[in-house]
Coordinates of C-alpha atoms in Angstrom, one line a residue:
M221 CA 0.3 0.0 0.3
R222 CA 1.6 3.4 -0.9
P223 CA 1.5 6.0 2.0
S224 CA -0.1 8.8 1.9
R225 CA 0.7 12.1 0.7
G226 CA 0.2 14.2 3.9
W227 CA 3.8 13.3 4.9
F228 CA 5.4 14.9 1.8
E229 CA 3.1 18.1 1.9
L230 CA 4.5 18.6 5.2
S231 CA 7.9 18.2 4.2
G232 CA 7.8 20.2 1.3
V233 CA 6.4 23.2 3.5
A234 CA 9.9 22.5 5.6
C235 CA 11.7 22.0 2.7
H236 CA 10.7 25.5 1.0
Q237 CA 9.9 27.8 3.8
I238 CA 13.0 26.3 6.0
R239 CA 10.7 26.1 9.0
C240 CA 9.4 23.4 11.3
S241 CA 6.8 24.7 13.0
S242 CA 4.4 22.2 12.1
L243 CA 6.6 19.1 13.5
P244 CA 6.2 18.5 17.2
P245 CA 8.4 19.3 19.5
D246 CA 9.7 16.1 21.0
T247 CA 11.3 15.6 17.5
T248 CA 12.8 18.9 16.8
D249 CA 16.1 20.6 18.2
T250 CA 14.6 24.5 18.8
T251 CA 18.4 25.7 18.5
T252 CA 18.5 24.4 15.1
H253 CA 15.3 25.8 14.0
R254 CA 16.1 29.4 15.1
R255 CA 19.6 29.1 13.2
A256 CA 17.5 28.1 10.0
R257 CA 15.2 31.1 9.9
R258 CA 18.2 33.6 11.1
A259 CA 18.7 34.9 7.3
P260 CA 22.5 36.4 6.6
L261 CA 21.0 39.6 6.4
F262 CA 24.8 41.3 5.9
P263 CA 25.4 38.7 2.5
M264 CA 22.4 39.7 1.0
F265 CA 22.6 43.3 1.5
L266 CA 25.7 43.4 0.4
L267 CA 25.0 41.6 -2.5
F268 CA 22.2 44.0 -3.0
L269 CA 24.1 47.0 -3.2
L270 CA 26.9 45.5 -5.5
R271 CA 24.3 44.3 -7.8
N272 CA 22.7 47.9 -8.5
V273 CA 26.0 49.6 -8.6
L274 CA 27.5 47.2 -11.0
F275 CA 24.5 47.2 -13.0
F276 CA 22.8 50.3 -12.7
L277 CA 26.0 52.8 -12.4
L278 CA 29.3 51.0 -13.2
V279 CA 28.8 49.0 -15.9
P280 CA 27.0 51.7 -17.9
F281 CA 29.1 54.5 -17.2
S282 CA 32.1 51.8 -18.2
L283 CA 30.4 50.4 -21.5
V284 CA 29.8 54.1 -22.9
S285 CA 33.1 55.8 -21.6
T286 CA 35.1 53.1 -22.7
T287 CA 33.1 52.9 -26.1
Y288 CA 33.5 56.5 -26.5
L289 CA 37.3 56.6 -25.8
Y290 CA 38.5 54.0 -28.1
Y291 CA 35.9 54.9 -31.1
Y292 CA 36.3 59.2 -30.3
P293 CA 37.5 59.8 -33.9
L294 CA 34.0 58.1 -35.1
F295 CA 31.9 60.4 -33.0
H296 CA 34.2 63.2 -33.6
G297 CA 34.0 62.9 -37.4
C298 CA 37.5 62.5 -38.0
G299 CA 39.2 61.7 -41.5
F300 CA 41.4 63.3 -44.2
P301 CA 40.3 65.4 -46.6
T302 CA 39.4 64.8 -50.0
P303 CA 38.2 66.5 -53.3
G304 CA 34.7 66.6 -54.9
S305 CA 31.1 66.6 -54.1
S306 CA 29.5 63.2 -54.0
I307 CA 29.2 61.6 -50.8
F308 CA 32.1 59.3 -51.1
S309 CA 33.9 62.8 -51.1
N310 CA 32.9 63.5 -47.6
A311 CA 36.1 62.9 -45.3
F312 CA 34.2 61.4 -42.5
V313 CA 31.7 59.0 -44.9
R314 CA 34.7 57.8 -46.8
T315 CA 36.7 56.8 -43.5
V316 CA 33.7 55.2 -42.3
L317 CA 33.1 53.2 -45.5
S318 CA 36.8 52.3 -45.5
H319 CA 36.0 50.1 -42.2
T320 CA 33.2 48.2 -44.1
P321 CA 32.6 45.6 -47.1
L322 CA 31.7 48.6 -48.7
S323 CA 35.5 49.6 -48.9
P324 CA 36.5 48.5 -51.9
A325 CA 34.0 50.3 -53.9
V326 CA 35.3 53.6 -52.6
P327 CA 37.9 54.9 -55.0
A328 CA 40.9 56.1 -53.5
T329 CA 41.3 60.1 -54.2
S330 CA 43.7 60.9 -51.9
P331 CA 47.2 58.4 -52.5
F332 CA 49.6 60.6 -49.9
R333 CA 47.7 60.9 -46.4
L334 CA 50.1 62.2 -43.6
L335 CA 49.3 61.3 -40.3
A336 CA 51.2 64.5 -38.3
V337 CA 51.9 64.4 -34.7
G338 CA 53.3 67.5 -32.7
D339 CA 55.4 67.4 -29.3
P340 CA 54.7 64.8 -27.7
Q341 CA 57.4 65.6 -25.1
L342 CA 58.2 62.4 -23.1
E343 CA 59.7 63.4 -19.8
G344 CA 61.5 61.6 -17.3
S345 CA 63.2 60.6 -14.4
S346 CA 64.7 64.4 -14.7
S347 CA 61.4 65.5 -13.6
L348 CA 61.6 62.8 -10.3
D349 CA 63.3 63.9 -6.9
P350 CA 66.2 61.5 -6.6
T351 CA 66.3 61.5 -3.0
A352 CA 62.4 60.8 -2.6
A353 CA 62.9 57.0 -2.1
S354 CA 65.9 56.8 0.0
L355 CA 64.0 57.5 3.1
T356 CA 66.4 59.6 5.1
N357 CA 64.6 60.2 8.0
F358 CA 63.5 56.7 8.6
H359 CA 67.4 55.6 8.4
A360 CA 68.0 58.2 10.7
F361 CA 65.2 57.1 13.6
F362 CA 66.8 53.6 13.2
G363 CA 70.6 55.0 13.5
T364 CA 70.1 56.6 16.7
L365 CA 69.8 53.0 18.4
N366 CA 73.7 52.9 17.7
S367 CA 74.6 56.1 18.4
T368 CA 77.2 56.7 21.5
E369 CA 75.4 59.8 22.4
S370 CA 73.4 60.2 25.7
L371 CA 69.7 59.0 25.9
L372 CA 68.3 62.5 26.3
Q373 CA 70.0 63.3 23.0
R374 CA 69.2 60.5 21.3
T375 CA 65.5 60.3 22.4
R376 CA 65.5 64.4 20.7
T377 CA 67.0 63.0 17.5
A378 CA 64.7 59.9 17.1
L379 CA 61.7 62.1 18.1
H380 CA 62.7 64.7 15.3
A381 CA 63.6 61.9 12.6
N382 CA 59.9 60.3 13.2
I383 CA 58.1 63.5 13.2
D384 CA 60.2 63.9 9.6
F385 CA 59.3 60.9 8.2
W386 CA 55.6 61.1 8.7
L387 CA 55.9 65.0 7.2
D388 CA 58.5 65.1 4.8
D389 CA 59.4 61.6 3.6
L390 CA 56.2 60.2 3.1
P391 CA 54.8 62.6 1.4
R392 CA 58.1 63.3 -0.8
L393 CA 57.6 59.1 -1.5
A394 CA 54.2 59.8 -2.3
R395 CA 54.3 62.5 -5.1
Y396 CA 57.7 60.5 -6.1
G397 CA 55.1 57.6 -6.6
I398 CA 52.3 59.7 -8.1
K399 CA 55.1 61.0 -10.8
R400 CA 56.1 57.7 -11.6
L401 CA 52.4 56.5 -12.6
D402 CA 52.0 59.4 -14.3
L403 CA 55.2 59.0 -16.8
W404 CA 54.0 55.4 -17.1
G405 CA 50.2 56.5 -18.0
N406 CA 51.7 59.1 -20.1
D407 CA 53.3 57.2 -22.5
L408 CA 50.1 54.9 -22.7
Y409 CA 47.7 57.8 -23.3
L410 CA 50.0 59.1 -26.0
A411 CA 50.0 55.4 -27.2
H412 CA 46.4 55.4 -26.9
V413 CA 45.8 58.3 -29.1
Y414 CA 48.3 57.6 -32.0
R415 CA 47.1 53.9 -32.0
T416 CA 43.4 55.0 -32.2
V417 CA 43.5 57.4 -35.0
R418 CA 46.1 55.7 -37.2
W419 CA 43.3 52.8 -37.0
W420 CA 40.8 54.7 -37.7
S421 CA 42.1 56.9 -40.6
R422 CA 44.8 54.6 -42.4
P423 CA 47.7 57.4 -43.1
T424 CA 50.2 56.3 -45.7
H425 CA 53.1 58.3 -43.9
V426 CA 53.5 59.5 -40.5
T427 CA 55.8 62.6 -39.2
V428 CA 56.7 63.5 -35.4
L429 CA 57.3 67.3 -35.7
G430 CA 59.8 68.0 -33.2
D431 CA 60.0 68.2 -29.1
L432 CA 59.9 64.0 -29.3
L433 CA 61.4 64.2 -25.6
G434 CA 60.9 66.8 -23.0
S435 CA 64.4 68.0 -22.4
Q436 CA 67.6 69.0 -24.1
W437 CA 69.8 69.4 -20.7
I438 CA 69.2 65.4 -19.9
D439 CA 72.5 63.3 -19.9
D440 CA 73.0 60.3 -22.5
E441 CA 71.3 57.5 -20.1
E442 CA 68.4 59.6 -19.4
F443 CA 68.2 60.4 -23.2
E444 CA 68.6 56.6 -23.9
W445 CA 65.8 56.0 -21.6
R446 CA 63.6 58.2 -22.7
S447 CA 64.3 57.1 -26.3
D448 CA 63.4 53.8 -25.8
R449 CA 60.3 54.4 -24.2
F450 CA 59.3 56.6 -27.3
W451 CA 59.7 53.6 -29.8
S452 CA 58.7 50.6 -27.3
R453 CA 55.9 52.5 -25.9
V454 CA 54.5 55.5 -27.8
F455 CA 55.3 53.9 -31.1
P456 CA 55.9 50.1 -31.0
D457 CA 56.6 48.2 -34.6
H458 CA 57.9 51.7 -36.1
E459 CA 61.0 52.8 -37.2
K460 CA 63.1 55.8 -38.1
I461 CA 64.1 56.8 -41.8
S462 CA 67.4 55.2 -42.7
D463 CA 69.9 56.3 -45.3
D464 CA 69.1 54.1 -47.9
L465 CA 65.5 56.0 -48.1
I466 CA 66.8 59.1 -48.1
H467 CA 67.7 61.2 -51.5
T468 CA 69.0 64.7 -50.5
T469 CA 70.8 65.2 -47.5
M470 CA 74.3 66.1 -46.1
P471 CA 76.9 63.8 -44.7
P472 CA 75.8 62.5 -41.1
I473 CA 76.8 64.2 -38.1
A474 CA 77.5 60.4 -36.4
V475 CA 78.9 57.2 -38.1
A476 CA 75.6 56.0 -40.5
D477 CA 74.0 53.0 -38.8
G478 CA 75.4 50.0 -41.1
G479 CA 77.6 52.5 -43.2
Q480 CA 74.5 52.9 -45.5
E481 CA 74.5 55.6 -47.8
P482 CA 71.9 57.8 -49.7
R483 CA 69.8 56.4 -52.0
S484 CA 70.7 56.3 -55.3
Q485 CA 67.3 55.5 -57.2
P486 CA 66.0 59.2 -57.7
F487 CA 62.3 58.6 -56.3
H488 CA 59.9 56.2 -54.6
T489 CA 56.4 55.2 -55.7
I490 CA 53.5 56.1 -53.8
G491 CA 51.8 52.7 -53.2
E492 CA 54.7 50.4 -53.3
D493 CA 55.4 49.1 -49.9
A494 CA 52.8 51.2 -48.4
K495 CA 52.3 48.8 -45.0
T496 CA 55.9 49.6 -44.4
W497 CA 55.8 53.2 -45.0
S498 CA 53.2 53.7 -42.6
T499 CA 55.3 52.6 -39.7
R500 CA 58.3 54.9 -40.8
L501 CA 58.7 57.9 -38.8
M502 CA 59.6 61.2 -40.2
N503 CA 61.3 62.7 -36.9
V504 CA 61.7 66.1 -36.9
P505 CA 64.4 67.7 -34.3
G506 CA 63.3 70.3 -31.7
N507 CA 64.1 72.5 -29.1
H508 CA 63.6 70.0 -26.6
D509 CA 65.9 67.5 -28.7
I510 CA 68.4 69.2 -29.6
G511 CA 68.7 72.5 -28.1
Y512 CA 68.1 76.3 -29.7
A513 CA 71.0 77.8 -31.5
G514 CA 72.5 78.9 -28.3
D515 CA 72.6 75.5 -26.6
L516 CA 72.9 73.3 -29.9
T517 CA 76.0 70.8 -29.4
L518 CA 77.5 68.1 -31.8
E519 CA 76.5 65.8 -29.2
R520 CA 72.7 66.8 -28.8
A521 CA 72.6 66.2 -32.8
S522 CA 74.7 63.4 -32.9
R523 CA 72.8 61.3 -30.0
F524 CA 69.5 62.4 -32.2
E525 CA 71.1 61.5 -35.2
R526 CA 71.4 57.7 -33.9
A527 CA 68.1 57.6 -32.2
F528 CA 65.9 59.4 -34.5
G529 CA 67.4 59.9 -38.0
R530 CA 69.0 62.6 -40.0
L531 CA 68.5 66.3 -38.9
N532 CA 68.2 67.2 -42.4
Y533 CA 67.4 65.0 -45.4
A534 CA 64.7 64.8 -48.4
L535 CA 62.4 62.2 -49.9
E536 CA 61.1 62.2 -53.2
F537 CA 57.5 60.0 -54.1
R538 CA 56.0 59.7 -57.5
L539 CA 52.6 58.7 -58.4
P540 CA 52.8 55.0 -60.7
S541 CA 53.8 56.3 -64.3
D542 CA 51.5 56.0 -67.5
P543 CA 53.1 53.8 -70.1
E544 CA 51.5 55.7 -72.5
S545 CA 51.9 59.6 -71.4
Q546 CA 55.6 61.1 -72.4
Q547 CA 55.3 63.1 -69.0
Q548 CA 56.6 62.7 -65.8
A549 CA 54.5 61.5 -63.1
P550 CA 53.1 63.7 -60.7
T551 CA 56.1 64.3 -58.0
L552 CA 56.1 64.9 -54.4
R553 CA 59.3 66.3 -52.2
V554 CA 59.1 65.7 -48.3
V555 CA 61.7 67.9 -46.5
V556 CA 62.9 67.9 -43.0
L557 CA 64.6 70.6 -41.9
N558 CA 66.5 71.4 -39.0
N559 CA 65.7 74.9 -38.5
M560 CA 67.3 75.4 -34.9
N561 CA 69.7 77.0 -36.0
L562 CA 68.7 79.2 -38.6
D563 CA 69.0 82.2 -36.5
T564 CA 72.2 83.8 -34.7
P565 CA 74.1 83.6 -32.7
V566 CA 74.8 80.0 -32.8
Y567 CA 76.9 77.5 -30.2
A568 CA 78.0 75.4 -33.3
P569 CA 78.7 77.0 -36.4
T570 CA 79.4 73.9 -38.2
L571 CA 75.8 72.5 -37.7
Q572 CA 74.7 76.0 -39.3
T573 CA 76.6 75.4 -41.8
D574 CA 75.0 72.2 -42.7
T575 CA 71.8 73.6 -42.3
Y576 CA 72.5 76.2 -45.0
N577 CA 74.4 73.8 -47.3
F578 CA 71.5 71.8 -47.3
I579 CA 68.8 74.2 -48.2
N580 CA 71.3 75.2 -51.0
T581 CA 71.5 71.5 -52.2
L582 CA 68.2 70.9 -52.1
V583 CA 67.2 74.3 -54.0
G584 CA 70.0 73.2 -56.4
S585 CA 68.0 69.9 -57.3
S586 CA 64.7 71.1 -57.0
Y587 CA 62.5 71.4 -60.3
P588 CA 61.9 74.2 -62.3
V589 CA 58.9 76.6 -60.5
E590 CA 56.9 76.1 -63.7
H591 CA 56.3 72.7 -63.3
S592 CA 53.4 72.2 -61.9
G593 CA 53.2 69.0 -61.4
V594 CA 55.3 68.8 -58.3
F595 CA 54.4 69.8 -54.7
T596 CA 56.6 70.1 -51.8
V597 CA 55.7 69.5 -48.1
L598 CA 58.2 71.4 -45.7
L599 CA 58.2 69.5 -42.2
T600 CA 60.2 71.7 -39.8
H601 CA 59.7 72.4 -35.8
I602 CA 59.7 76.5 -35.4
P603 CA 56.9 77.8 -37.0
L604 CA 57.7 81.0 -39.6
H605 CA 57.3 84.7 -38.3
K606 CA 54.1 86.4 -37.8
V607 CA 53.0 89.2 -36.2
H608 CA 51.6 89.7 -33.0
G609 CA 47.8 88.6 -32.7
V610 CA 47.7 86.0 -35.4
C611 CA 48.7 83.0 -33.5
S612 CA 48.6 82.0 -29.9
D613 CA 52.4 82.7 -29.7
G614 CA 53.7 86.0 -30.9
P615 CA 57.0 86.8 -31.9
L616 CA 59.6 86.5 -28.9
F617 CA 63.3 85.6 -28.5
D618 CA 65.5 85.3 -25.4
F619 CA 69.2 85.1 -25.1
H620 CA 71.4 83.6 -23.0
E621 CA 73.4 86.4 -20.9
S622 CA 76.2 84.0 -20.1
G623 CA 77.7 80.5 -21.1
E624 CA 75.9 78.6 -18.2
N625 CA 75.0 74.6 -19.1
G626 CA 77.6 74.9 -21.7
S627 CA 75.6 77.1 -23.9
F628 CA 76.9 79.5 -26.2
P629 CA 77.6 83.4 -24.3
H630 CA 74.1 85.6 -25.8
G631 CA 73.5 82.6 -28.0
I632 CA 69.7 82.0 -28.6
R633 CA 68.1 80.9 -25.2
E634 CA 64.7 80.6 -26.8
Q635 CA 62.3 81.8 -29.8
N636 CA 58.6 81.2 -30.9
H637 CA 59.0 82.2 -34.6
L638 CA 62.0 82.1 -37.2
S639 CA 63.1 85.9 -37.5
D640 CA 61.5 87.5 -40.5
A641 CA 64.7 87.3 -42.5
A642 CA 64.9 83.3 -41.6
S643 CA 61.4 82.9 -43.1
R644 CA 61.6 84.8 -46.0
G645 CA 64.9 83.1 -46.7
V646 CA 62.4 79.7 -46.4
L647 CA 59.9 80.8 -48.7
E648 CA 62.1 82.8 -51.3
S649 CA 64.4 79.8 -51.8
I650 CA 63.1 76.4 -51.0
F651 CA 59.5 77.3 -52.3
G652 CA 60.9 80.1 -54.5
K653 CA 58.2 82.8 -54.1
S654 CA 59.0 86.2 -55.0
S655 CA 57.7 89.8 -54.8
S656 CA 58.4 90.4 -58.3
P657 CA 56.2 89.4 -61.0
V658 CA 58.7 88.9 -63.7
Q659 CA 60.3 86.1 -62.1
P660 CA 60.3 82.6 -63.5
G661 CA 56.5 81.8 -63.0
G662 CA 55.1 85.3 -62.2
G663 CA 56.9 84.5 -58.8
R664 CA 54.1 82.4 -57.9
G665 CA 56.8 79.6 -56.9
R666 CA 56.6 76.3 -56.1
K667 CA 53.0 74.5 -54.8
G668 CA 53.5 73.3 -51.3
I669 CA 52.7 73.2 -47.3
V670 CA 54.5 73.8 -44.1
L671 CA 53.6 72.3 -41.2
T672 CA 55.4 72.8 -37.9
G673 CA 55.2 72.2 -34.2
H674 CA 56.3 74.2 -31.3
D675 CA 53.5 76.3 -30.5
H676 CA 51.3 73.8 -28.4
E677 CA 47.9 75.7 -29.1
G678 CA 48.0 74.8 -32.7
C679 CA 48.0 77.3 -36.0
D680 CA 46.6 77.5 -39.3
V681 CA 47.9 80.8 -41.2
Y682 CA 48.7 81.7 -45.2
H683 CA 51.9 83.4 -45.8
F684 CA 51.7 86.0 -48.8
I685 CA 53.1 89.1 -50.7
N686 CA 51.7 91.8 -52.4
Q687 CA 53.6 92.1 -55.7
T688 CA 51.4 95.4 -56.4
S689 CA 52.6 97.2 -53.4
P690 CA 55.5 99.5 -53.6
D691 CA 56.8 98.6 -50.5
P692 CA 56.1 94.2 -50.8
K693 CA 56.2 92.6 -47.4
W694 CA 55.7 88.9 -46.0
E695 CA 52.1 89.1 -44.5
A696 CA 50.3 86.0 -42.5
H697 CA 46.6 85.9 -42.2
R698 CA 44.6 83.1 -40.6
W699 CA 43.7 80.7 -43.2
P700 CA 39.8 81.0 -42.6
A701 CA 40.0 84.6 -43.3
A702 CA 42.5 84.5 -46.2
Q703 CA 40.3 82.4 -47.8
A704 CA 37.3 84.4 -47.4
Q705 CA 38.9 87.3 -48.7
G706 CA 39.9 84.7 -51.8
I707 CA 43.8 85.7 -51.0
P708 CA 45.4 82.2 -52.1
T709 CA 43.5 82.4 -55.1
D710 CA 44.6 85.6 -56.3
P711 CA 47.7 85.6 -59.1
S712 CA 49.3 88.6 -57.7
L713 CA 49.5 87.6 -54.0
P714 CA 51.8 84.3 -54.2
G715 CA 51.6 83.0 -51.2
L716 CA 52.2 79.6 -48.8
R717 CA 49.7 77.7 -46.3
E718 CA 51.6 77.0 -43.0
V719 CA 49.7 74.5 -40.5
T720 CA 51.2 74.6 -36.7
V721 CA 49.9 71.2 -35.7
R722 CA 48.2 71.3 -32.3
S723 CA 50.5 69.3 -29.3
V724 CA 49.4 65.6 -29.0
M725 CA 49.7 66.1 -25.1
G726 CA 47.1 65.5 -23.0
D727 CA 47.0 69.1 -21.8
F728 CA 46.0 69.8 -25.3
S729 CA 43.3 67.2 -25.9
G730 CA 45.7 64.7 -27.7
N731 CA 45.3 66.0 -31.3
L732 CA 46.8 65.0 -34.7
G733 CA 46.7 66.4 -37.6
L734 CA 45.4 65.1 -41.2
M735 CA 46.6 66.3 -44.2
S736 CA 46.0 64.9 -47.4
L737 CA 46.9 65.3 -51.3
W738 CA 45.4 64.4 -54.4
L739 CA 45.5 65.4 -57.9
D740 CA 42.7 68.1 -59.4
D741 CA 41.1 67.5 -63.0
V742 CA 44.1 69.3 -64.9
G743 CA 46.9 67.5 -62.7
E744 CA 48.1 69.5 -60.0
W745 CA 48.5 68.6 -56.3
Q746 CA 45.9 69.9 -54.3
S747 CA 46.2 69.9 -50.1
G748 CA 43.9 69.5 -47.3
F749 CA 44.3 69.5 -43.6
S750 CA 41.9 69.0 -40.7
N751 CA 42.9 68.0 -37.0
C752 CA 41.8 65.4 -34.9
R753 CA 41.4 65.9 -31.0
A754 CA 40.7 63.2 -28.8
V755 CA 40.0 63.8 -24.9
R756 CA 42.2 65.2 -22.3
A757 CA 44.5 62.7 -20.3
W758 CA 42.6 62.7 -17.1
V759 CA 39.6 61.7 -19.2
W760 CA 41.7 58.8 -20.1
W761 CA 43.0 58.1 -16.5
V762 CA 39.1 58.3 -15.3
V763 CA 37.7 56.1 -17.7
H764 CA 40.0 53.2 -17.3
V765 CA 39.7 53.5 -13.6
V766 CA 36.4 53.1 -13.6
D767 CA 36.8 50.0 -15.9
C768 CA 39.0 48.6 -12.9
I769 CA 36.6 49.2 -10.4
A770 CA 33.7 47.7 -12.4
L771 CA 36.2 44.8 -12.5
A772 CA 36.7 44.7 -9.2
V773 CA 33.1 44.8 -7.7
A774 CA 31.9 42.5 -10.4
A775 CA 34.5 39.8 -8.6
L776 CA 33.6 40.8 -5.4
W777 CA 29.5 40.7 -6.6
G778 CA 30.6 37.1 -7.9
A779 CA 32.2 35.7 -4.2
V780 CA 29.2 37.5 -2.2
E781 CA 27.0 35.5 -4.5
F782 CA 29.0 32.3 -4.0
Y783 CA 28.6 32.8 -0.2
A784 CA 25.6 33.7 0.1
S785 CA 24.2 30.8 -2.3
S786 CA 26.2 28.1 -0.4
A787 CA 25.9 29.4 3.3
G788 CA 22.6 31.3 3.2
P789 CA 18.7 30.0 3.1
N790 CA 19.1 28.7 -0.5
G791 CA 21.7 26.4 0.5
S792 CA 20.2 24.8 3.3
K793 CA 17.0 24.7 1.3
R794 CA 18.9 22.6 -1.3
R795 CA 20.2 20.0 1.4
V796 CA 17.0 19.9 3.0
N797 CA 15.5 18.7 -0.2
R798 CA 18.0 16.2 -1.2
V799 CA 17.5 14.9 2.6
A800 CA 13.5 14.8 2.2
R801 CA 13.7 13.0 -0.9
A802 CA 16.0 10.3 0.7
G803 CA 13.4 9.9 3.2
I804 CA 10.4 9.9 0.8
R805 CA 12.5 7.0 -0.9
A806 CA 12.8 5.2 1.9
A807 CA 9.4 5.7 3.4
S808 CA 8.1 4.2 0.1
M809 CA 10.6 1.0 0.3
R810 CA 9.4 0.7 4.1
S811 CA 5.3 1.0 2.7
R812 CA 5.9 -1.4 -0.1
S813 CA 7.7 -4.3 2.6
A814 CA 4.7 -3.9 4.9
D815 CA 2.2 -4.2 2.2
R816 CA 4.0 -7.2 1.4
S817 CA 4.2 -8.3 5.3
D818 CA 0.6 -7.6 5.8
M819 CA -0.7 -9.7 2.8
G820 CA 2.0 -12.7 4.1
N821 CA 0.1 -12.1 7.8
S822 CA -3.3 -12.3 6.3
S823 CA -2.8 -15.4 4.3
G824 CA -1.1 -17.2 7.6
S825 CA -3.8 -15.9 10.2
D826 CA -7.3 -17.2 11.0
T827 CA -9.2 -14.0 9.3
S828 CA -11.8 -16.4 7.9
T829 CA -14.1 -15.4 10.8
L830 CA -13.6 -12.0 9.8
S831 CA -16.4 -10.1 7.8
S832 CA -15.1 -7.9 4.6
G833 CA -15.8 -4.6 6.4
Q834 CA -13.7 -5.8 9.4
K835 CA -11.0 -7.3 7.4
K836 CA -10.8 -3.5 5.5
S837 CA -10.8 -1.9 8.9
L838 CA -7.5 -4.3 10.0
R839 CA -6.1 -3.1 6.9
R840 CA -6.6 0.7 7.6
K841 CA -5.4 0.3 11.4
R842 CA -2.0 -1.2 10.2
S843 CA -1.1 1.1 7.4
K844 CA -1.9 4.3 9.8
Q845 CA 0.6 2.3 12.5
S846 CA 3.3 2.3 9.6
M847 CA 2.6 6.1 8.0
R848 CA 3.1 7.3 12.0
G849 CA 6.4 5.6 12.3
D850 CA 7.4 6.9 8.4
L851 CA 6.3 10.4 9.8
G852 CA 8.8 9.8 12.8
A853 CA 11.6 9.4 11.2
G854 CA 11.1 11.8 8.4
R855 CA 11.3 14.5 11.2
R856 CA 13.9 13.1 13.0
Q857 CA 16.0 13.3 9.6
L858 CA 14.6 16.7 8.8
S859 CA 15.8 17.7 12.7
D860 CA 19.3 17.0 11.8
V861 CA 19.7 18.5 8.3
L862 CA 18.6 21.9 9.7
E863 CA 21.7 22.7 10.7
V864 CA 22.2 25.8 8.7
P865 CA 26.3 26.7 9.8
E866 CA 26.6 30.1 11.4

């Protein structure tokens, strides 16, 4: 006979509600029941708090901010400028399509795309307190233990050392640690900005416009450490321009690497070896790399060339030639010029002579100004001369009063722009501009653009000279204003655009410049420039700190969830259900055994004299006795398992 469901229903109530109030007190341990009823309130509250903080605060903020930080060029609409008026000519649309399966269908209209990095200025240990980690007062405190002075004097010394440890040593150590962390984070920030924009915009060439490092006064060991960080952290998998790639240069200041000679082939073909060219950095020397004219020494110039490439050189690129055309393919000249010593007085006259000799060699090997298929890109550090108010930095010259720090007495200590004479020399020699309309090409000179650094705020101007003026002088207007006035298209106003690229440093929002070149309908080069700003460095820090906090909270939430599920009511409920199911199976087996016993007893005893009603009553009585025994056993088993650990 099968047992009644009453016991199972009772055990189910006990299992699911973790209480045994239905059980008689003689078979239940009341202390155990109180432990079972007591829920783990603190873990449950902590679990509730962590879950809400994680899913309603940290996770949404982390997802949104991290997505923005790593895809900010998409949200800022960054892209290399392109020509035309169709939808494919829109710089942003073209860049987006280049990351989709539609990329092969988008025509490539800008064969030369230059990513310009301005003034990264990697800092180093010179900004750290070298004595911060020595903890002098800490060691002085324990040094009093071995002192031979009197007890009073040792006590006084130990007391002062202890106070100075807390008020001087620890704050300096904290500042030291924070600065070390800041240097590490700054390298990663610069690497993130460059890596993100490079992935998004897909440049063909890259340049760093000077001030690669943060100081020209550092020793060789510090210089090597910063140079290693430059190549390993900020620009990993990149390389400098080697001598065998250069077309026009002067003899190296230091011994050339591997005995390489300047390139004998007259040009590079744009598009060939494109992947490798996108990882070659055209590095421009800046004042924080080699110094201004008054402190530019042979040693500083030599170590820069060893680590980052030549001070002065030129590269020549051509588009693939048309076999059916007799004309020379459109040509592009990229000139890297060290203009730190164009002005005087200088520390090393030989280096200044090298710079001017390079300019003369460059001019002598230039194409005629009438050749419309040639474009010159000048990469240098100090901007050309401008009057006050045009850009953030106005003209400034400062000179050394004496030979401090090994500088030249009365040599140039600092300058914001080139002098008016040096700027005029660059424009009229390298680019062939002239105030006289009777000069070749009407004095309009060669087409080109100048990219500079130095002014961290950045600036975009157009330099021009009025040929109709009785006293023609070079002037500079902001590029938007010059365009609005039609100055660049006026044949009587020969000129040139100069873009001072805003710094990539975190205080200037991690800006990068994007310059592209393309051919118009008549086969002449045209240029375009745009900026792509990231976020300030502190935003980069906040996003990554919040990401780390979110991961930590998620790990803590998982640990608390595991503890609550194993030690809380749910864990007890699972154990109760397991034992209850075992009791059910045992009771069922005993019931079947009792039925078989009843059948045997009934067959062996004399029940022939009993009526059918009496027989049914006897079987019902025996069944109830068996059920009461099974119920008592089940109660005892439940009482044993309802011991929830503290």
